[in-house]
XYZ file of C-alpha atoms in Angstrom:
593
model
C 185.171 64.411 -158.395
C 186.393 65.575 -154.938
C 189.308 67.928 -154.880
C 191.966 66.772 -152.361
C 194.825 69.046 -151.343
C 197.949 67.073 -150.477
C 200.872 68.218 -148.446
C 204.071 66.289 -148.556
C 205.274 67.382 -145.086
C 203.580 69.849 -142.866
C 203.650 70.017 -139.072
C 199.856 70.167 -139.030
C 199.610 66.931 -140.911
C 202.672 65.110 -139.543
C 200.913 65.076 -136.063
C 198.097 62.901 -137.514
C 197.781 59.190 -138.183
C 197.118 57.972 -141.771
C 193.306 58.146 -141.617
C 193.270 61.469 -139.685
C 195.601 62.878 -142.363
C 193.316 61.846 -145.146
C 190.460 63.709 -143.450
C 192.678 66.775 -142.920
C 193.862 66.901 -146.551
C 190.280 66.643 -148.022
C 189.688 70.294 -147.741
C 187.122 70.750 -150.558
C 183.868 69.075 -151.472
C 181.688 66.952 -149.230
C 183.608 65.044 -146.598
C 182.179 62.505 -144.072
C 184.437 61.368 -141.160
C 183.062 58.356 -139.348
C 184.910 58.577 -136.079
C 184.578 56.058 -133.329
C 184.993 56.847 -129.631
C 188.535 57.825 -128.667
C 189.811 58.013 -132.282
C 190.936 61.642 -132.206
C 188.131 63.163 -134.176
C 188.457 66.609 -132.558
C 192.221 66.461 -133.319
C 191.500 65.539 -136.944
C 188.957 68.267 -137.631
C 190.889 71.046 -135.897
C 194.047 70.201 -137.740
C 191.981 70.063 -140.956
C 190.684 73.512 -140.371
C 194.127 74.903 -139.360
C 195.741 73.254 -142.380
C 193.064 74.748 -144.665
C 193.759 78.207 -143.249
C 197.567 77.809 -143.343
C 197.535 76.556 -146.926
C 195.445 79.463 -148.087
C 192.497 77.218 -149.085
C 190.311 78.717 -146.386
C 189.590 82.349 -145.548
C 189.149 81.947 -141.718
C 186.362 84.472 -141.699
C 184.337 82.392 -144.139
C 184.595 79.084 -142.235
C 181.932 78.010 -139.670
C 182.731 75.207 -137.297
C 179.460 73.902 -135.640
C 178.792 71.715 -132.625
C 176.038 71.123 -130.137
C 177.197 72.320 -126.681
C 178.864 75.510 -125.486
C 181.573 73.370 -123.842
C 182.403 71.615 -127.113
C 182.461 74.880 -128.976
C 184.836 76.399 -126.410
C 187.092 73.328 -126.749
C 187.113 73.748 -130.531
C 188.045 77.437 -130.201
C 190.870 76.736 -127.788
C 192.407 74.106 -130.044
C 192.017 76.177 -133.136
C 193.845 79.126 -131.334
C 196.719 76.766 -130.416
C 196.931 75.731 -134.051
C 197.073 79.307 -135.337
C 193.472 79.314 -136.662
C 191.821 81.320 -133.812
C 190.037 83.573 -136.329
C 187.753 80.639 -137.336
C 184.442 80.887 -135.458
C 183.257 77.770 -133.567
C 179.730 77.956 -132.330
C 176.679 75.932 -131.544
C 173.871 75.772 -134.066
C 171.775 77.963 -131.776
C 174.522 80.545 -131.149
C 175.203 80.885 -134.822
C 171.480 81.167 -135.645
C 170.860 83.706 -132.919
C 173.812 85.936 -133.992
C 172.358 85.985 -137.462
C 168.834 86.611 -136.223
C 169.985 89.556 -134.145
C 171.823 90.973 -137.182
C 169.073 90.632 -139.711
C 165.880 91.232 -137.660
C 166.351 95.054 -137.475
C 166.982 95.160 -141.223
C 164.164 92.808 -142.351
C 161.485 93.207 -139.639
C 162.559 96.458 -137.856
C 163.371 97.042 -134.287
C 165.443 94.658 -132.087
C 165.011 90.921 -132.256
C 162.636 89.280 -129.760
C 164.053 88.247 -126.427
C 164.929 84.558 -126.066
C 162.991 82.732 -123.355
C 165.475 80.778 -121.238
C 163.014 78.582 -119.385
C 159.559 77.587 -120.550
C 158.141 76.516 -117.230
C 156.841 79.810 -115.880
C 155.343 80.954 -119.236
C 153.695 77.536 -119.644
C 152.139 77.834 -116.197
C 150.670 81.165 -117.239
C 149.454 79.592 -120.467
C 147.728 76.862 -118.625
C 145.894 79.444 -116.434
C 144.831 81.292 -119.557
C 143.543 78.103 -121.070
C 141.894 77.177 -117.792
C 143.711 73.866 -117.559
C 145.002 72.598 -114.285
C 148.462 71.063 -114.484
C 151.173 70.100 -111.998
C 154.907 70.838 -112.335
C 155.767 67.401 -113.721
C 153.114 67.680 -116.479
C 154.416 71.137 -117.435
C 157.859 69.665 -117.914
C 156.413 67.027 -120.157
C 154.476 69.708 -122.068
C 157.651 71.664 -122.605
C 159.519 68.490 -123.862
C 156.682 67.803 -126.317
C 156.728 71.340 -127.641
C 160.541 71.118 -128.066
C 160.251 67.698 -129.842
C 157.657 69.037 -132.315
C 159.697 72.032 -133.195
C 163.145 70.393 -133.611
C 161.640 67.589 -135.667
C 159.750 70.121 -137.802
C 156.687 67.964 -137.494
C 153.813 69.098 -139.637
C 150.141 69.156 -138.447
C 149.284 65.726 -139.876
C 152.449 64.104 -138.573
C 151.953 65.551 -135.182
C 148.326 64.675 -135.068
C 149.277 61.024 -135.708
C 151.870 61.079 -132.899
C 149.318 62.633 -130.504
C 146.690 60.023 -131.349
C 149.186 57.143 -130.827
C 151.019 58.489 -127.726
C 148.415 60.566 -126.114
C 148.864 64.012 -124.498
C 151.384 64.514 -121.604
C 150.285 63.556 -118.134
C 146.487 63.307 -117.625
C 145.772 66.059 -120.174
C 143.397 65.357 -123.010
C 144.675 66.245 -126.481
C 142.309 69.217 -126.552
C 143.635 70.522 -123.221
C 147.213 70.048 -124.334
C 146.660 71.878 -127.601
C 144.894 74.680 -125.796
C 147.927 75.158 -123.450
C 150.272 75.132 -126.427
C 148.142 77.671 -128.271
C 148.095 79.945 -125.191
C 151.849 79.534 -124.786
C 152.554 80.592 -128.407
C 150.125 83.544 -127.976
C 151.852 84.766 -124.859
C 155.254 84.552 -126.548
C 154.007 86.645 -129.443
C 152.339 89.233 -127.108
C 155.629 89.605 -125.145
C 157.919 89.557 -128.244
C 159.655 86.438 -127.172
C 161.110 83.361 -128.830
C 161.957 80.111 -127.223
C 165.165 78.215 -127.861
C 163.783 76.144 -130.757
C 162.144 79.142 -132.410
C 165.651 80.607 -132.972
C 166.442 77.864 -135.482
C 163.003 77.967 -137.199
C 162.925 81.783 -137.374
C 166.382 82.033 -138.949
C 165.515 79.262 -141.428
C 162.285 81.051 -142.377
C 164.085 84.377 -142.837
C 166.629 82.738 -145.230
C 163.812 81.051 -147.150
C 161.728 84.179 -147.520
C 164.328 86.935 -147.903
C 166.597 86.503 -150.903
C 168.926 89.268 -149.636
C 169.413 87.469 -146.304
C 170.152 84.168 -148.088
C 172.679 85.867 -150.399
C 174.407 87.609 -147.510
C 174.637 84.459 -145.322
C 175.935 82.312 -148.208
C 178.558 84.933 -149.115
C 179.670 85.195 -145.514
C 180.306 81.491 -145.008
C 181.791 79.193 -147.642
C 183.006 76.184 -145.656
C 181.046 74.307 -142.921
C 182.398 71.770 -140.507
C 179.858 69.981 -138.227
C 181.104 67.973 -135.240
C 178.979 65.258 -133.532
C 176.783 65.063 -136.701
C 174.920 62.041 -135.386
C 173.180 64.520 -132.988
C 171.694 66.757 -135.680
C 168.008 67.304 -135.644
C 165.723 67.908 -138.622
C 165.475 71.610 -137.654
C 169.280 72.047 -137.515
C 169.693 70.062 -140.800
C 167.119 72.277 -142.457
C 169.085 75.345 -141.350
C 172.373 73.879 -142.420
C 170.991 73.090 -145.878
C 169.770 76.685 -146.146
C 173.166 78.025 -145.075
C 174.771 75.846 -147.743
C 172.266 76.792 -150.493
C 173.107 73.762 -152.599
C 176.892 74.028 -152.228
C 179.006 71.016 -151.355
C 181.763 72.409 -149.109
C 180.622 70.551 -146.013
C 182.563 68.266 -143.665
C 180.624 66.258 -141.055
C 182.039 64.122 -138.252
C 180.141 61.646 -136.164
C 179.604 58.173 -134.800
C 176.188 56.423 -135.124
C 177.029 54.381 -132.061
C 176.945 57.536 -129.966
C 173.431 58.641 -130.934
C 171.859 59.106 -127.524
C 169.471 62.071 -128.011
C 166.811 60.570 -130.239
C 164.228 61.561 -127.622
C 165.215 65.198 -128.307
C 164.888 64.794 -132.078
C 168.456 63.840 -132.981
C 168.760 61.392 -135.909
C 171.824 59.420 -137.157
C 170.093 59.053 -140.490
C 171.700 62.218 -141.816
C 175.223 60.860 -141.008
C 174.442 57.295 -142.341
C 172.892 58.686 -145.562
C 175.612 61.236 -146.229
C 177.127 59.311 -149.212
C 173.770 58.920 -150.784
C 172.913 62.616 -150.435
C 176.333 63.740 -151.578
C 177.504 61.733 -154.572
C 181.223 61.420 -154.761
C 181.823 62.365 -151.109
C 185.095 61.593 -149.421
C 184.386 59.120 -146.554
C 187.021 58.475 -143.918
C 186.758 55.875 -141.091
C 188.597 56.608 -137.881
C 188.677 53.319 -135.909
C 191.965 53.550 -134.062
C 191.100 54.028 -130.396
C 193.852 55.929 -128.568
C 191.913 56.297 -125.374
C 191.108 52.924 -123.858
C 192.853 49.669 -123.140
C 192.459 46.711 -125.522
C 190.122 44.991 -123.036
C 187.810 47.958 -122.728
C 187.736 48.429 -126.471
C 186.920 44.703 -126.928
C 184.081 45.140 -124.435
C 182.708 48.116 -126.368
C 182.938 46.253 -129.666
C 181.058 43.282 -128.297
C 178.212 45.488 -127.138
C 177.774 47.066 -130.621
C 178.458 44.018 -132.738
C 176.063 43.945 -135.692
C 174.412 47.261 -135.011
C 173.751 49.612 -137.960
C 176.635 52.001 -138.538
C 178.786 50.583 -135.724
C 182.484 51.007 -136.277
C 184.992 48.316 -135.318
C 187.415 49.927 -132.931
C 191.043 48.903 -132.694
C 193.004 49.712 -129.541
C 196.236 51.508 -130.067
C 198.232 51.292 -126.871
C 201.175 53.414 -127.745
C 201.419 56.540 -129.863
C 203.223 59.846 -129.630
C 200.898 61.448 -132.000
C 197.771 61.638 -129.864
C 196.503 64.083 -127.240
C 196.137 61.324 -124.696
C 198.802 59.106 -123.203
C 198.482 55.425 -123.818
C 196.742 53.340 -121.146
C 199.130 52.261 -118.390
C 197.365 49.009 -117.447
C 195.277 46.398 -119.007
C 192.838 45.354 -116.253
C 190.002 43.203 -117.556
C 186.614 44.963 -117.247
C 184.420 43.144 -114.727
C 180.931 42.976 -113.301
C 180.177 43.042 -109.586
C 176.916 41.927 -108.086
C 175.756 43.563 -104.822
C 172.939 42.710 -102.399
C 171.191 46.127 -102.706
C 171.698 49.801 -103.657
C 173.393 50.734 -100.413
C 175.832 47.810 -100.633
C 176.635 48.835 -104.250
C 177.246 52.505 -103.271
C 179.487 51.539 -100.356
C 181.348 48.905 -102.396
C 182.119 51.356 -105.213
C 183.125 54.009 -102.632
C 185.511 51.558 -100.957
C 187.185 50.646 -104.174
C 187.546 54.312 -105.121
C 189.070 55.083 -101.758
C 191.575 52.284 -102.339
C 192.410 53.610 -105.842
C 193.035 57.124 -104.460
C 195.226 55.766 -101.649
C 197.209 53.926 -104.303
C 197.930 57.206 -106.148
C 194.983 57.726 -108.593
C 193.938 61.385 -108.604
C 190.242 61.808 -107.652
C 189.499 63.772 -110.816
C 190.507 60.848 -112.970
C 187.630 58.708 -111.510
C 184.000 58.789 -112.457
C 180.885 56.956 -111.383
C 178.250 56.928 -114.145
C 174.560 56.231 -113.727
C 171.376 56.227 -115.793
C 169.424 58.869 -113.888
C 170.342 61.711 -111.502
C 168.386 60.269 -108.625
C 171.038 57.581 -108.240
C 173.691 60.161 -107.201
C 172.497 60.942 -103.650
C 173.381 57.559 -102.154
C 176.714 57.521 -103.958
C 177.572 61.013 -102.571
C 176.860 59.776 -99.005
C 178.913 56.582 -99.457
C 181.922 58.492 -100.853
C 181.567 61.030 -97.991
C 181.663 58.115 -95.518
C 185.104 57.102 -96.724
C 186.404 60.642 -96.921
C 186.275 61.112 -100.664
C 185.012 64.416 -102.161
C 182.679 64.153 -105.150
C 180.987 66.490 -107.613
C 177.718 65.855 -109.382
C 178.065 66.888 -113.015
C 175.244 69.143 -114.089
C 173.807 69.707 -110.542
C 175.442 73.075 -110.147
C 177.476 74.545 -113.019
C 181.016 75.477 -111.919
C 180.804 79.199 -112.951
C 177.391 79.549 -111.302
C 178.868 78.782 -107.805
C 178.955 81.943 -105.657
C 182.641 81.562 -104.732
C 183.567 81.173 -108.337
C 181.509 84.156 -109.532
C 183.212 86.141 -106.726
C 186.650 84.971 -107.839
C 186.095 85.766 -111.539
C 184.852 89.294 -110.603
C 187.843 89.868 -108.239
C 190.382 88.702 -110.728
C 189.003 90.941 -113.423
C 188.990 93.957 -111.171
C 192.520 93.255 -109.920
C 193.796 92.797 -113.488
C 192.954 96.450 -114.260
C 195.502 97.676 -111.660
C 198.111 94.972 -111.186
C 200.918 94.657 -113.720
C 204.525 93.488 -113.982
C 204.179 90.585 -111.544
C 204.495 86.882 -112.161
C 201.107 85.486 -113.212
C 200.845 83.004 -110.409
C 201.631 85.592 -107.758
C 198.881 87.922 -109.119
C 196.259 85.180 -109.243
C 197.147 83.556 -105.962
C 197.147 86.886 -104.103
C 193.547 87.510 -105.225
C 192.408 83.969 -104.394
C 194.075 84.056 -100.997
C 192.088 87.148 -100.159
C 189.019 84.967 -100.877
C 190.125 82.251 -98.500
C 192.123 79.950 -100.820
C 195.488 78.474 -99.558
C 198.105 76.343 -101.160
C 197.304 73.596 -98.610
C 193.952 71.842 -98.946
C 191.721 71.583 -95.850
C 191.247 68.142 -94.345
C 188.310 65.994 -95.287
C 185.297 66.468 -97.515
C 182.457 68.873 -96.939
C 181.502 72.412 -97.847
C 184.842 73.992 -96.906
C 186.759 71.507 -98.949
C 184.341 71.955 -101.929
C 184.865 75.729 -101.832
C 188.659 75.240 -101.686
C 188.544 72.804 -104.696
C 186.564 75.374 -106.733
C 189.137 78.121 -106.098
C 191.997 75.736 -106.507
C 190.678 74.759 -109.969
C 191.088 78.417 -110.929
C 194.602 78.524 -109.488
C 195.538 75.464 -111.503
C 194.556 77.208 -114.751
C 197.732 79.264 -114.381
C 199.722 76.075 -115.046
C 197.977 75.653 -118.370
C 198.376 79.226 -119.488
C 200.860 79.796 -122.382
C 204.186 81.351 -121.483
C 203.962 85.071 -121.426
C 200.299 85.282 -120.610
C 199.538 88.544 -118.781
C 197.282 88.867 -115.768
C 194.813 90.912 -117.892
C 194.775 88.214 -120.578
C 194.269 85.474 -118.022
C 191.397 87.355 -116.385
C 189.739 87.995 -119.763
C 190.053 84.316 -120.775
C 188.577 83.282 -117.498
C 185.601 85.460 -118.209
C 185.300 83.996 -121.654
C 185.371 80.459 -120.131
C 182.589 81.510 -117.719
C 180.411 82.733 -120.514
C 180.889 79.519 -122.482
C 180.597 77.357 -119.283
C 183.971 75.800 -120.223
C 184.650 74.382 -116.751
C 188.157 73.647 -115.450
C 189.014 70.381 -113.751
C 188.081 70.069 -110.026
C 189.941 67.590 -107.845
C 186.982 65.365 -106.924
C 185.362 62.123 -108.114
C 182.763 62.883 -110.795
C 179.244 61.592 -110.485
C 177.471 61.867 -113.783
C 174.620 60.518 -115.836
C 175.548 58.615 -118.906
C 174.098 61.349 -121.040
C 176.217 64.073 -119.340
C 179.371 61.961 -119.625
C 179.430 62.155 -123.344
C 182.488 63.863 -124.694
C 184.448 63.267 -121.472
C 186.963 60.561 -120.344
C 188.441 59.327 -117.085
C 191.145 56.758 -116.134
C 188.726 54.719 -113.988
C 184.982 54.402 -114.682
C 182.376 52.708 -112.525
C 178.913 52.205 -114.143
C 176.344 51.399 -111.503
C 172.766 50.199 -111.376
C 172.885 47.922 -114.428
C 169.602 46.134 -113.932
C 166.519 45.579 -116.093
C 164.280 48.623 -115.610
C 167.253 50.979 -115.102
C 169.388 50.187 -118.146
C 167.512 49.700 -120.289
C 165.174 52.080 -118.514
C 161.640 50.773 -117.776
C 159.924 53.058 -120.212
C 162.138 52.015 -123.187
C 159.779 49.994 -125.277
C 160.485 48.496 -128.720
C 163.689 47.841 -130.614
C 164.595 51.459 -131.328
C 164.246 52.535 -127.683
C 166.217 49.560 -126.395
C 168.950 50.208 -129.024
C 169.275 53.780 -127.719
C 169.844 52.415 -124.187
C 172.529 50.124 -125.692
C 174.245 53.113 -127.265
C 174.033 54.935 -123.956
C 175.931 52.125 -122.219
C 178.429 52.137 -125.080
C 179.092 55.815 -124.423
C 179.682 55.043 -120.769
C 182.075 52.127 -121.463
C 184.194 54.145 -123.927
C 184.709 56.939 -121.372
C 187.154 54.701 -119.504
C 190.888 54.619 -120.206
C 192.420 52.083 -117.879
C 189.791 50.471 -115.666
C 186.147 49.722 -116.031
C 183.795 48.192 -113.522
C 180.107 47.437 -114.077
C 177.803 46.689 -111.097
C 174.227 45.881 -110.302
C 172.175 45.511 -107.114
C 169.821 42.543 -106.569
C 167.377 44.601 -104.557
C 166.435 48.248 -104.145
C 165.316 51.071 -106.366
C 161.671 50.665 -105.453
C 161.444 47.222 -106.842
C 159.855 44.348 -104.923
C 161.795 41.194 -104.796
C 164.897 40.362 -106.816
C 166.035 42.523 -109.639
C 167.418 41.104 -112.863
C 170.794 42.076 -114.218
C 170.703 44.127 -117.400
C 170.434 42.152 -120.599
C 173.477 43.998 -121.854
C 175.649 42.420 -119.107
C 174.845 39.021 -120.376
C 175.952 39.997 -123.850
C 179.197 41.505 -122.613
C 180.204 38.332 -120.747
C 182.437 40.248 -118.384
C 183.842 38.343 -115.375
C 181.334 38.617 -112.481
C 182.264 38.930 -108.822
C 180.157 39.029 -105.753
C 180.390 42.031 -103.443
C 182.550 40.148 -100.961
C 185.165 39.432 -103.735
C 185.185 43.024 -104.812
C 185.646 44.290 -101.310
C 188.490 41.842 -100.706
C 190.172 42.990 -103.899
C 189.948 46.569 -102.760
C 191.349 45.841 -99.353
C 194.383 44.025 -100.746
C 195.419 46.689 -103.167
C 198.684 48.447 -102.269
C 198.054 51.454 -100.033
C 194.489 50.534 -99.275
C 193.002 51.380 -95.910
C 192.312 48.648 -93.486
């Protein structure tokens, strides 16, 4: 029997829809929230945690909220603070494991914990030299990926030997050469007292298994676990989660099998789909009301996933005061545009984006999504031709940019001496000294990009709660930088479908939808093709108001005509030629001649 705490009327519950409220009230026992795209899953779980704390059911120090990226963890922490539950830690699996490892290593092993290796490439190159194996950079990347896969899947010797026999070693390496490089890599790590990223999970799991005192301490410290994006959990992460729980049942997981797009990195939706079987009597809640996208976009997403295992049937909700996002303002039918080649596609998309911006759409609310990073260069040039600034997500992290690092440092230094001034004046004075102005420079380019970065920091003042001091603002900016929780920059986003997960935009263009690109050429077999389908589903469900899919007949290194993606045929969206799309862009109000 699952204990359910019920509140007749509580502000934390009144803000939720019926299904979200059921999830929020089920505070004890195993809970599985199957949450489709745009259904308010983050809202539901943060309100659940805050309600558990406010009702006295949870001790905030004994709750652990887990997710998979630093950005998502920062978002959880920000929402929990706003709901009065800021004392609840929200971390990635790796951050939580590393904190525990650093705490227990001196006690159990002695001395400080080994240093974590950030990048494998250089050490792998040295390992190859030690093993007397000649490898190029591309092969080293594949060797690193293979090492990561083996560790996160916790593949034993026999299982891995079978995989190696069927798939072969990376690049042109023989299995013997590959294993020699791996052995040398592991030896070098041991000699230099280093762990790689995946070792952190395995080492912490091993410590809990082998040391009863560590297991007792960890299980006493944390009583309730909440795991977001549970469809992305790997066997190594699941193993560690099971050890943290130690047979207890106070676990809430949230996920969507249709958004499983990291199988190549060891993620498995099986843990989500099998949750009821593993936890008898679990509370299962389905969130299928989509508050993000128009009815037409939701219908398109549903058609793509019809009949797939674990797929939820989304229902568009076009008006609600109880969601974080405003309802869609228009109901344009998603459509497909056919172009002659890659350049025509890039220029056609750029022209339509220029028209949308001229009609009043903010650049930051537009995204162009693609399958691989190499597609971004031609799109950047095309947008530059029409005077539209763009930003490639993942190419250079916001807080790693020189001007941003300089601004963060300057603001923190100034906050030590400046007081009793309006927050905006304090911040703007520092930014002006770095070259920022209230008026944006004309046109795209490096000067405009620098201004946009500094302006994104200035705009954070508008989001700061009333009464925020300059010192608090500077400290929170530093915390954002450490978590890579990037602010919004006023530019069109160019992103791969993988990096778009968890984000949303008013207008979304998905380009390059041809056989060989989506699905990608190396996707062989039903499972691999289905992963490509889910990747497109993620892209489609990023759009709120407008969705456009396009494909070029020629280009991309293919000889002759390319074929449209098989997924386009299933979707049955209205197809236009490039001329029709360009004419539509030119006739929109405010469009340039």
